[in-house]
Amino acid sequence: MNLTHTKLQPFPHSPPLTHPTFLFSSRSLLPFPRNLKPAHVSPSFLYKKHTLLRYGCFGVSRSRTRSSISEVEEEQKQKPVLVKRAYPFDEIEPKWQRYWEQNRTFRTPNDVDTSKPKFYVLDMFPYPSGAGLHVGHPLGYTATDVLARFKRMQGYNVLHPMGWDAFGLPAEQYAIETGTHPKLTTLRNINRFRSQLKSLGFSYDWDREISTIEPEYYKWTQWIFLQLLKRGLAYQAEVPVNWCPALGTVLANEEVVDGVSERGGHPVIRKPMRQWMLKITAYADRLLEDLDELDWPESIKEMQRNWIGRSEGAEVEFCVLDSDGMETDMKITVYTTRPDTIFGATYLVVAPEYTLLSSIVSTEQRESVEGYQDIASRKSDLERTELQKEKTGVFSGCYAKNPTSGEPIPIWVADYVLGGYGTGAIMAVPAHDARDHEFASKFNIPIKWVVTPNNGSCVESGKAYSGEGIIVNSSNLKVGLDINGLSSKEAAYKVIEWAEKVGKGKKKVNYKLRDWLFARQRYWGEPIPVIFLEDSGESLPVLESELPLTLPELDDFTPSGTGEPPLSKAVSWIKTIDPSSGKPATRETNTMPQWAGSCWYYLRFMDPKNSNELVDKEKEKYWSPVDVYVGGAEHAVLHLLYSRFWHKVLYDIGVVSTKEPFKCVINQGIILGEVQYTACKDTYGNYISADSADDLGEYLQEIIPEERVVKSGEFFVLKDNPNIRLIARAHKMSKSRGNVVNPDDVVSEYGADSLRLYEMFMGPFRDSKTWNTSGIEGVHRFLGRTWRLIVGSPLHHGAFRDGTLVTDEEPTTEQLRTLHKCIAKVTEETEGTRFNTGISAMMEFINAAYKWDKQPKAIIEAFVLLLSPYAPHMAEELWSRLGHPDSIAYKAFPKADPAYLKESTVVLPVQINGKTRGTIQVEKGCSEEDAFTLASQDEKLSKYLNGKPIKKRIFVPGKILNVILDRQNVKAGSIQ
């Protein structure tokens, strides 16, 4: 680089300097003031090698402009880098974020004009973790913000709030590990999340911010619990739970993975404990039936249907036999959905926690059964019912009598049967159930066929036939039952009728859904508002007037090790007096699960400051239900099901006016980390192609940097050895994989509007997609082009003009047509949450606008309005520069004029002597003469027409132009 020929240019906005420092590139030398504020330079670009290479920027002083390259390279390590901006987002975005905050632009008044339509758009309650946001989180938040801004501009009253699901195990574990009170870490995390969300320009009404850890909020969570208690929907029972000794708490099934806690990897066992339960099963039918009315993804509704698991069948009694084969008084009741197959039941299976198991098991088998029970206690329900896992079990040493066949059948203990589902026992029909067949085959238990397919086809050898059909081998005249030859449905009805007649069973509707385990042995949760009288142990509700029952301050949050919750250490808080009787009492020391506060928060957003009731009836009636609820599919069952349950209880007691809380649920796709390239190596360290690695057996893997990779066809290969195919895979973002992208870095480098736009442009909103940092440069260029189209290019000193380039000229018909097509497309795609195609329409508009000689103000203003929901900072700045003193946020969203959406031109085929030689573009209603003139001027058609004698023209408007030449006057060979 020849430094002596470098041209000097002043740094944008730099004050006069006595001793300036300079940054230079191969194109220019820019003065860099020593007192430059950090806002002028992207922090993520400071000292970044790839940026130095991209821009060729190195720090150098004026006195050393003729220094050697080595001296310059040495000094560049100590100087910050000046980053070129496509537009000044680093000035625009903080400016408008301050404006919105100072003017409370997005505040939804408590008393809105209820004559206007409403739009309540909500993000699923975030848990404020210490890690902060990664770029996957804003995907849903950006979508709801686009919708919120869009609907405001369409004249809706919009409710778009944000709050924090702030109780829970992670904060408590951090408190135990560090000795920091969980409230301190939670508040710090909330502040971090809030600042990140504000930096992205989301239009939340921060006046309505709520947090589950605030007593003013959980007062009403406790109040809801008391309403459940009054109605018998909250009760105590001894149930088997997932107990983690290390964490000192009960864990939900989804918090246990492979027998250990998801957090910390601690062993988890199953043990019976007295727990608070909520009777969600009382609402099972309503939860099932009302799904049909919801605008939810069908996959989510199906997951809820399966979780509720309603089935119709029968309960049948099997009598336990003694060692001599005689009937005893003990009976095992099983639930079956296929009573038609009862003659094929060749064994029974009871759960390891089955209540009568200790009475059934033989002396010889007791030790084996107890050992098996211990192993099963360390597995979660999800693990035990996993269809793909290998079946395990142990013989009880005892038999029961099949009530229909009269045959003795063995009783087995197996963990694929759950004590909490049905009766905790099943009749196993291995010929007609794949799971039973696998078990019977493994343990050599007889398999008896009792159903043949309706079409008489043969069943594949070694497999069960689980379908319906014609019943065979199912008759016992001694007990008065013969179902041979009947269809499965007819046989099932007859078996139930027989069982009820002889007192062996009854018809039964069953559910997979279990009552909700509602207690946690944790400190960091809502206190349960119940006391126990010391003399009798009777449980009594805390008076509603005494709510909130606040969480006491504790310094020691560690588990007691005995199963007693940490709150048992708050001795002075535990001891109390029953206000009704004056008797000594103790408080409940379990706390509510994290699910509690998130079950009803959407209601509190409607009326967050109300100290007299959960929500004002008129406000709830106006805002309910939530119009659009956006969040991850991982909440498909539990959170959504629990919220629906609580909502229905509140509906029954008159607190809410709708049967369902969420009208429309949308699950955004997952943003995966950038593609990772992996090469396979043999044991000698030699690269081998990924397509042949499996044949090798054992092989090593090595992460390959992107610069060493090239695409070859559909695959990726080593650049220096194309024969080595690589594994290319994107993973979900996680700290453990080191593929997390911090949105703060992206905002610093490209701006918040670019991040918002890229997340919406990556692909269909509901689909998973892979993050690609280079991909954001495309939308950033689009925003830069938009800025330059309206504002112009930078002036000679690097700054941009204050105003715009727009003119007051009347727009042309073509400009209006281009605009209104864009309006129609953006409106339609935004309404349908097809944000990526809405952005594409705006890009097409900008491409077209660059071809115009003038940019009429009427056209540009309408486009800026279209851009506003997606890139609000830029839109606000452009709107201001266009001469508007107020925010763009509540300006009317443009409406497409149908007159400009109609195509004004048609493609007209042109024939010469009946043979099509080309086409021309003509206006609708074009005359024959005009069409002929255009054809004569067409480069391809002119050689057939110009100078040729014409006999006649046949013209069908909008359809065809056929020119018949006078062949007698045309020289031979002139027509090709």
Coordinates of C-alpha atoms in Angstrom, one line a residue, residues 235 237-241 270-275 277 517:
Y235 CA -56.6 -31.9 47.9
A237 CA -52.9 -37.4 48.7
E238 CA -50.0 -39.8 49.1
V239 CA -48.7 -40.4 45.6
P240 CA -45.5 -41.8 44.0
V241 CA -43.3 -38.9 42.9
R270 CA -39.7 -42.8 42.9
K271 CA -41.2 -42.7 46.3
P272 CA -44.6 -42.1 47.9
M273 CA -45.1 -38.7 49.5
R274 CA -48.0 -36.7 50.7
Q275 CA -48.6 -34.0 48.2
M277 CA -52.9 -32.3 44.0
L517 CA -49.0 -32.7 41.3

